[in-house]
Amino acid sequence: MRYLVTDDSKLARMTLIKSLTKFVDNSQIMQATNGNEAIDIVDKYKPDIVFLDLTMPEMDGYEAIPKILKSNPKTKIVVVSADIQTKAKEMAISLGAKLHVQKPINSQTMQEILELLE
Amino acid sequence: MNLEKITFNDDEKDVLQELINIAYGNATAIVADILDAFASLSVPIIEVMTINELLFKFNNFKHSSYFFSTQAFIGDFSGECAFFINEESANNLAKHLDIDNVADLDDAILELTNILTSSLTMRLAQEMHTEVTYSLPNISKIPLSELSNSKTLQYYSQVIVIDTKLNFKEQHIDGQIFILTKDGSMQWLKKQLNIILKSLI
Amino acid sequence: MAQETAKHNFEISDITQKIIANIDSGVLVLDDELNIHSFNKWLELHTSLKEEKVLNKKINDLFNNINVKILTRKIKTALKIQTPTYYTSNTSKYLIPIQNNQIGTSKYSFMQQDVSIIPLCDVKKLVALIITNKTNMANTHALLKENIVVVEKLHNEVIKEREIIDRRVLLVKINKELIITDASKAYLKLSNYTKDQLLGKSFFSFKKYNFSKKLKEEIIHHIKTQSLFKFEYKTIIKNAEELWFKVTLVPEYDINDKHIGFLLFKNNITASKELQTHQEQVILNSRFTAMEEMINMIAHQWRQPLSQMSSIFINIKLKKDLGTLDAQYLDNAHNDIYNTIQYLSTLIDDFRGYFNEDEYITEVAFHNIFEKSKIFIQSNQKIDKITYIQNIDKDLKISTYKNKLIHVIVNIFKNSIDAFKDKKIKNKKITINATKENNYILIHIIDNAGGIKKDIIKKVFEPYFSTKSKNRTGLGLYMSKKIVQENLNGTISVTSNNENTDLLIKLPLQL
Ligand SMILES: [Mg+2]
């Protein structure tokens, strides 16, 4: 299994990775800081799960979701965002994301996410 | 008063930015729910500046008719939230809140300020493992022309200015929020940001 | 406090209950449908409603002024964000109508309130409303607002006033170091300088002022002593025009009475200076006229003795031709001629003295002055048939500028003579009375030329430049007054009726 963590914030990536490493090996985790980078990595490494922030410079999450899915339709996208507006959740899901989770993620939430995606 | 200029390195800025992002996402969701509208979020801009630089920045708002309201928050992390909204946006806001007379427009702005600033700072404090309370009467509207005379602003020597935008595109409501913190709080904030950083390594 | 906890929909401790009962604020617990769950003693006292009567009733059914929509929204918001929301008296005025029973003048008939809405229980959707009395604050605020209007009005008036001063008053400000710190628009306009050219310059080194050494010393003295000082000076402005300024130097103090510099109020007196020069010219001209008159008088005075001498010479020639010239006759003729020449010589001395400026104070018998004065008007005396009556003590003496006093008396005589002209008065007379009173001499010169009209009498000492005027309004009396006051240290006044005019001169016996 390969995991991609996409967020413009280093803190957000570190927080997410910290809870993720409780369940998977560090070597399975890749990082991207915006939509463009995420698509490049998806093209090359076809990660199974992509954690995706919504608010990012250059290419935001909304724009990245369909492009990631186009590159690898099997990829499961988990939107991890501070934007918890109902409409933001609906939009992410309608674009093809499997889940929308509120930031920041702790280990318990991570466990639930991984179980749901199995 | 500590006149030494406090600076934030990239990591510290990143942490603060992300914490604001989370807090602001929370605040926006509440406002969006109340207004039954959708706000587009943007990346907050963080700057440390002198009070004169800040007043100069505020000055840019004077070109059109703006409302300016503030609410103070108190705790380990204390300071003031300032909210700018132009007249057109304020009118649109009033429409959404079913407010039909001019006198209540002030109330609408104050209410929005209250919701935004208290949910924003409360969540921010929570993320930094502390608590804040709000001084009740400090929610007020100050005419922009008198801003430079504001006694509260004079208490600051340097401020962290966290500049975020409130933007309800469809409803044509947009405003700008500044979280201003004083010297003592800045030291505390810097310390706290580093604690958070270390806990992740 | 006999309130039963059972009535409430929630737990409440005894201490909290006591505090809530006695606090000087309204404490109200509502749910998000506006049902009342608690109503403290403060509210009971102010609304005359008992808690047991209002519990579980909707607040908007009790008070119909409440905006249900807004209140509901605020409660829901407080519950949602889990922090207090507020009503402020700035905008919402009050939540619960409470008649204002304050003694004194209040601008509000209902208590102005601030309301904090504090989330209590998210499950039961309960919030506490803390109602505080803000009427005093609102009154102060309203009063302040009214006063701001007044102050603003005053402020605008002051600004307007300042603008007017700036535009109209010639003002230069200097600091304690005598550096020019400000100048009014009016001054800049007149002097043709820009502010930049003036400001920051030293007041004295600014060469345009061109003060004399003496004036500069005086100015420095007054600056040092911070005292008011008035002076005049002449300056030349950019287009080479000559201007006269009268300057008032006023020390300037700040609100703490600390001396900060000086204000120089300038008054452009060029016009009046020109007038003064004109007056001096007129006076000079009048002196020339007087001299001309004198020469005529001298000619007149000389005619008699000259013709007398001439006839003596003719007689000498005749007697010589006839061979009847003897030594006795020649001696007599010689004496006559000598005496006549002496007389002519004195006459010249008298006339010269009359115009002599560099005079000394001398002691003279006053009747002598009168006699001398008469000489100057003798020619008129004969033509106009005026009788001179004098009541002068022979021993009355005065120490003064003799010729100046003669000048004054002659002027007054001439004024009277002028008044007699064209008037058919039978017994024309000029009476002169001189008496001693303490250390003064009182001289009355009275004519019977018909008096002076009431509307003119006040003006007789003013300079009227038409010397041809026949109505006693020539320069004579003006000049007399000037001399009496400025040189002789005395006073001059006039009284008149239909017949007589009485000029009174009061002079010190010892000048
Ligand atoms: Mg982001």
CSV table of N, CA and C in Angstrom, one decimal, chain C residues 70-159:
chain,number,residue,atom,x,y,z
C,70,ILE,N,-34.6,37.8,15.9
C,70,ILE,CA,-33.2,38.1,16.2
C,70,ILE,C,-32.7,37.4,17.5
C,71,LEU,N,-33.6,37.4,18.5
C,71,LEU,CA,-33.3,36.8,19.8
C,71,LEU,C,-33.0,35.3,19.6
C,72,THR,N,-33.9,34.7,18.9
C,72,THR,CA,-33.7,33.2,18.6
C,72,THR,C,-32.4,33.0,17.9
C,73,ARG,N,-32.1,33.8,16.9
C,73,ARG,CA,-30.9,33.6,16.2
C,73,ARG,C,-29.7,33.8,17.1
C,74,LYS,N,-29.7,34.8,18.0
C,74,LYS,CA,-28.6,35.0,18.9
C,74,LYS,C,-28.4,33.9,19.9
C,75,ILE,N,-29.5,33.3,20.3
C,75,ILE,CA,-29.4,32.2,21.3
C,75,ILE,C,-28.8,31.0,20.6
C,76,LYS,N,-29.3,30.7,19.4
C,76,LYS,CA,-28.8,29.6,18.6
C,76,LYS,C,-27.3,29.7,18.3
C,77,THR,N,-26.9,31.0,18.0
C,77,THR,CA,-25.5,31.2,17.7
C,77,THR,C,-24.7,31.0,18.9
C,78,ALA,N,-25.1,31.5,20.1
C,78,ALA,CA,-24.3,31.3,21.3
C,78,ALA,C,-24.2,29.8,21.6
C,79,LEU,N,-25.3,29.0,21.4
C,79,LEU,CA,-25.2,27.6,21.6
C,79,LEU,C,-24.3,26.9,20.6
C,80,LYS,N,-24.3,27.4,19.4
C,80,LYS,CA,-23.5,26.8,18.3
C,80,LYS,C,-22.0,27.1,18.5
C,81,ILE,N,-21.7,28.4,18.8
C,81,ILE,CA,-20.2,28.7,18.9
C,81,ILE,C,-19.7,28.5,20.3
C,82,GLN,N,-20.6,28.2,21.2
C,82,GLN,CA,-20.2,27.9,22.6
C,82,GLN,C,-19.5,29.1,23.3
C,83,THR,N,-19.7,30.3,22.8
C,83,THR,CA,-19.2,31.4,23.5
C,83,THR,C,-20.3,32.5,23.5
C,84,PRO,N,-20.2,33.4,24.4
C,84,PRO,CA,-21.3,34.4,24.6
C,84,PRO,C,-21.5,35.2,23.3
C,85,THR,N,-22.8,35.6,23.1
C,85,THR,CA,-23.1,36.6,22.1
C,85,THR,C,-23.7,37.8,22.9
C,86,TYR,N,-23.8,38.9,22.2
C,86,TYR,CA,-24.2,40.1,22.9
C,86,TYR,C,-25.3,40.9,22.2
C,87,TYR,N,-26.1,41.6,23.0
C,87,TYR,CA,-26.9,42.7,22.6
C,87,TYR,C,-26.2,43.9,23.2
C,88,THR,N,-26.2,45.0,22.5
C,88,THR,CA,-25.6,46.2,23.1
C,88,THR,C,-26.6,47.3,23.1
C,89,SER,N,-26.5,48.2,24.1
C,89,SER,CA,-27.5,49.3,24.1
C,89,SER,C,-27.3,50.3,22.9
C,90,ASN,N,-26.1,50.2,22.3
C,90,ASN,CA,-25.8,51.1,21.2
C,90,ASN,C,-26.9,50.8,20.1
C,91,THR,N,-27.3,49.6,20.0
C,91,THR,CA,-28.1,49.2,18.9
C,91,THR,C,-29.5,48.7,19.3
C,92,SER,N,-29.5,47.7,20.1
C,92,SER,CA,-30.8,47.1,20.5
C,92,SER,C,-31.6,47.8,21.6
C,93,LYS,N,-30.9,48.8,22.2
C,93,LYS,CA,-31.5,49.6,23.3
C,93,LYS,C,-32.0,48.8,24.6
C,94,TYR,N,-32.9,47.9,24.4
C,94,TYR,CA,-33.3,47.1,25.6
C,94,TYR,C,-33.9,45.8,25.1
C,95,LEU,N,-33.9,44.8,26.0
C,95,LEU,CA,-34.5,43.6,25.7
C,95,LEU,C,-35.8,43.5,26.5
C,96,ILE,N,-35.8,43.8,27.8
C,96,ILE,CA,-37.0,43.8,28.6
C,96,ILE,C,-37.4,45.2,29.0
C,97,PRO,N,-38.6,45.6,28.7
C,97,PRO,CA,-38.9,47.0,29.0
C,97,PRO,C,-39.1,47.2,30.5
C,98,ILE,N,-38.2,48.1,31.0
C,98,ILE,CA,-38.3,48.5,32.4
C,98,ILE,C,-38.4,50.0,32.5
C,99,GLN,N,-39.5,50.5,33.0
C,99,GLN,CA,-39.7,51.9,33.1
C,99,GLN,C,-38.5,52.6,33.9
C,100,ASN,N,-38.0,53.7,33.4
C,100,ASN,CA,-36.9,54.3,34.0
C,100,ASN,C,-37.4,55.1,35.2
C,101,ASN,N,-37.0,54.7,36.4
C,101,ASN,CA,-37.5,55.4,37.6
C,101,ASN,C,-36.4,56.2,38.3
C,102,GLN,N,-35.4,56.6,37.5
C,102,GLN,CA,-34.2,57.4,38.0
C,102,GLN,C,-34.7,58.8,38.3
C,103,ILE,N,-34.3,59.3,39.4
C,103,ILE,CA,-34.5,60.7,39.7
C,103,ILE,C,-33.5,61.5,38.9
C,104,GLY,N,-33.9,62.6,38.3
C,104,GLY,CA,-33.0,63.4,37.5
C,104,GLY,C,-33.4,63.3,36.1
C,105,THR,N,-32.6,63.9,35.2
C,105,THR,CA,-33.0,63.9,33.8
C,105,THR,C,-32.3,62.8,33.1
C,106,SER,N,-33.2,62.0,32.5
C,106,SER,CA,-32.7,60.9,31.7
C,106,SER,C,-33.3,61.1,30.3
C,107,LYS,N,-32.6,60.7,29.3
C,107,LYS,CA,-33.0,60.9,27.9
C,107,LYS,C,-33.9,59.7,27.5
C,108,TYR,N,-34.0,58.7,28.4
C,108,TYR,CA,-34.7,57.5,28.0
C,108,TYR,C,-35.8,57.2,29.0
C,109,SER,N,-36.9,56.8,28.5
C,109,SER,CA,-38.0,56.5,29.4
C,109,SER,C,-37.9,55.0,29.8
C,110,PHE,N,-37.1,54.2,29.1
C,110,PHE,CA,-36.9,52.8,29.5
C,110,PHE,C,-35.4,52.6,29.7
C,111,MET,N,-35.2,51.7,30.7
C,111,MET,CA,-33.8,51.3,31.0
C,111,MET,C,-33.0,50.8,29.8
C,112,GLN,N,-31.9,51.4,29.5
C,112,GLN,CA,-31.1,50.9,28.4
C,112,GLN,C,-30.2,49.7,28.9
C,113,GLN,N,-30.2,48.7,28.1
C,113,GLN,CA,-29.6,47.4,28.6
C,113,GLN,C,-28.5,46.9,27.6
C,114,ASP,N,-27.6,46.3,28.3
C,114,ASP,CA,-26.6,45.4,27.6
C,114,ASP,C,-27.0,44.0,28.0
C,115,VAL,N,-27.0,43.1,27.0
C,115,VAL,CA,-27.4,41.7,27.3
C,115,VAL,C,-26.3,40.8,26.7
C,116,SER,N,-25.8,39.9,27.6
C,116,SER,CA,-24.9,38.9,27.2
C,116,SER,C,-25.7,37.6,27.2
C,117,ILE,N,-25.5,36.8,26.1
C,117,ILE,CA,-26.2,35.5,26.0
C,117,ILE,C,-25.1,34.4,26.2
C,118,ILE,N,-25.2,33.8,27.3
C,118,ILE,CA,-24.2,32.8,27.6
C,118,ILE,C,-24.7,31.4,27.4
C,119,PRO,N,-24.0,30.6,26.6
C,119,PRO,CA,-24.5,29.2,26.4
C,119,PRO,C,-24.4,28.4,27.7
C,120,LEU,N,-25.4,27.7,28.1
C,120,LEU,CA,-25.4,26.9,29.4
C,120,LEU,C,-25.4,25.4,29.1
C,121,CYS,N,-26.3,24.9,28.3
C,121,CYS,CA,-26.5,23.5,28.1
C,121,CYS,C,-26.9,23.2,26.6
C,122,ASP,N,-26.0,22.6,25.9
C,122,ASP,CA,-26.2,22.4,24.5
C,122,ASP,C,-27.3,21.3,24.2
C,123,VAL,N,-27.5,20.4,25.2
C,123,VAL,CA,-28.5,19.4,25.1
C,123,VAL,C,-29.9,19.9,25.3
C,124,LYS,N,-30.0,20.7,26.4
C,124,LYS,CA,-31.3,21.2,26.7
C,124,LYS,C,-31.6,22.6,26.0
C,125,LYS,N,-30.5,23.0,25.3
C,125,LYS,CA,-30.6,24.3,24.5
C,125,LYS,C,-30.9,25.5,25.4
C,126,LEU,N,-30.1,25.5,26.6
C,126,LEU,CA,-30.4,26.6,27.5
C,126,LEU,C,-29.3,27.6,27.4
C,127,VAL,N,-29.7,28.9,27.5
C,127,VAL,CA,-28.7,30.0,27.6
C,127,VAL,C,-29.1,30.9,28.8
C,128,ALA,N,-28.1,31.5,29.4
C,128,ALA,CA,-28.4,32.5,30.4
C,128,ALA,C,-28.3,33.9,29.8
C,129,LEU,N,-29.3,34.8,30.1
C,129,LEU,CA,-29.2,36.1,29.6
C,129,LEU,C,-28.9,37.0,30.8
C,130,ILE,N,-27.7,37.7,30.7
C,130,ILE,CA,-27.3,38.6,31.8
C,130,ILE,C,-27.7,40.0,31.3
C,131,ILE,N,-28.6,40.7,32.0
C,131,ILE,CA,-29.1,42.0,31.6
C,131,ILE,C,-28.5,43.1,32.6
C,132,THR,N,-27.7,44.0,32.0
C,132,THR,CA,-27.1,45.0,32.8
C,132,THR,C,-27.7,46.4,32.4
C,133,ASN,N,-27.8,47.2,33.5
C,133,ASN,CA,-28.4,48.6,33.3
C,133,ASN,C,-27.3,49.5,32.7
C,134,LYS,N,-27.5,50.0,31.5
C,134,LYS,CA,-26.6,50.8,30.8
C,134,LYS,C,-27.2,52.2,30.6
C,135,THR,N,-28.2,52.6,31.3
C,135,THR,CA,-28.9,53.9,31.1
C,135,THR,C,-27.9,55.0,31.3
C,136,ASN,N,-27.2,55.0,32.4
C,136,ASN,CA,-26.2,56.1,32.7
C,136,ASN,C,-25.2,56.2,31.6
C,137,MET,N,-24.7,55.1,31.1
C,137,MET,CA,-23.8,55.1,30.0
C,137,MET,C,-24.4,55.7,28.8
C,138,ALA,N,-25.6,55.3,28.5
C,138,ALA,CA,-26.3,55.7,27.3
C,138,ALA,C,-26.6,57.2,27.4
C,139,ASN,N,-27.0,57.7,28.6
C,139,ASN,CA,-27.2,59.1,28.9
C,139,ASN,C,-25.9,59.9,28.6
C,140,THR,N,-24.8,59.4,29.2
C,140,THR,CA,-23.5,60.1,29.0
C,140,THR,C,-23.2,60.1,27.5
C,141,HIS,N,-23.4,59.0,26.9
C,141,HIS,CA,-23.1,58.9,25.5
C,141,HIS,C,-23.9,59.9,24.7
C,142,ALA,N,-25.2,60.0,25.0
C,142,ALA,CA,-26.1,60.9,24.3
C,142,ALA,C,-25.7,62.4,24.5
C,143,LEU,N,-25.3,62.6,25.8
C,143,LEU,CA,-24.9,64.0,26.2
C,143,LEU,C,-23.6,64.3,25.5
C,144,LEU,N,-22.8,63.4,25.4
C,144,LEU,CA,-21.5,63.5,24.8
C,144,LEU,C,-21.7,63.9,23.3
C,145,LYS,N,-22.6,63.1,22.7
C,145,LYS,CA,-22.9,63.3,21.3
C,145,LYS,C,-23.4,64.7,21.0
C,146,GLU,N,-24.3,65.2,21.9
C,146,GLU,CA,-24.8,66.5,21.8
C,146,GLU,C,-23.7,67.6,21.9
C,147,ASN,N,-22.8,67.3,22.9
C,147,ASN,CA,-21.7,68.2,23.2
C,147,ASN,C,-20.7,68.2,22.0
C,148,ILE,N,-20.6,67.0,21.4
C,148,ILE,CA,-19.7,66.9,20.3
C,148,ILE,C,-20.2,67.9,19.2
C,149,VAL,N,-21.5,67.9,19.0
C,149,VAL,CA,-22.0,68.8,18.0
C,149,VAL,C,-21.7,70.2,18.3
C,150,VAL,N,-21.9,70.6,19.6
C,150,VAL,CA,-21.6,72.0,20.0
C,150,VAL,C,-20.1,72.3,19.8
C,151,VAL,N,-19.3,71.3,20.3
C,151,VAL,CA,-17.9,71.5,20.2
C,151,VAL,C,-17.4,71.6,18.7
C,152,GLU,N,-18.0,70.8,17.9
C,152,GLU,CA,-17.7,70.8,16.5
C,152,GLU,C,-18.1,72.1,15.9
C,153,LYS,N,-19.2,72.7,16.3
C,153,LYS,CA,-19.7,73.9,15.8
C,153,LYS,C,-18.7,75.0,16.2
C,154,LEU,N,-18.3,75.0,17.5
C,154,LEU,CA,-17.4,76.0,18.0
C,154,LEU,C,-16.0,75.8,17.3
C,155,HIS,N,-15.7,74.6,17.1
C,155,HIS,CA,-14.4,74.3,16.4
C,155,HIS,C,-14.4,74.9,15.0
C,156,ASN,N,-15.5,74.7,14.3
C,156,ASN,CA,-15.6,75.2,13.0
C,156,ASN,C,-15.5,76.7,13.0
C,157,GLU,N,-16.2,77.3,14.0
C,157,GLU,CA,-16.1,78.8,14.1
C,157,GLU,C,-14.7,79.3,14.3
C,158,VAL,N,-14.0,78.5,15.2
C,158,VAL,CA,-12.6,78.9,15.5
C,158,VAL,C,-11.8,78.8,14.2
C,159,ILE,N,-12.0,77.7,13.5
C,159,ILE,CA,-11.3,77.5,12.2
C,159,ILE,C,-11.5,78.7,11.3
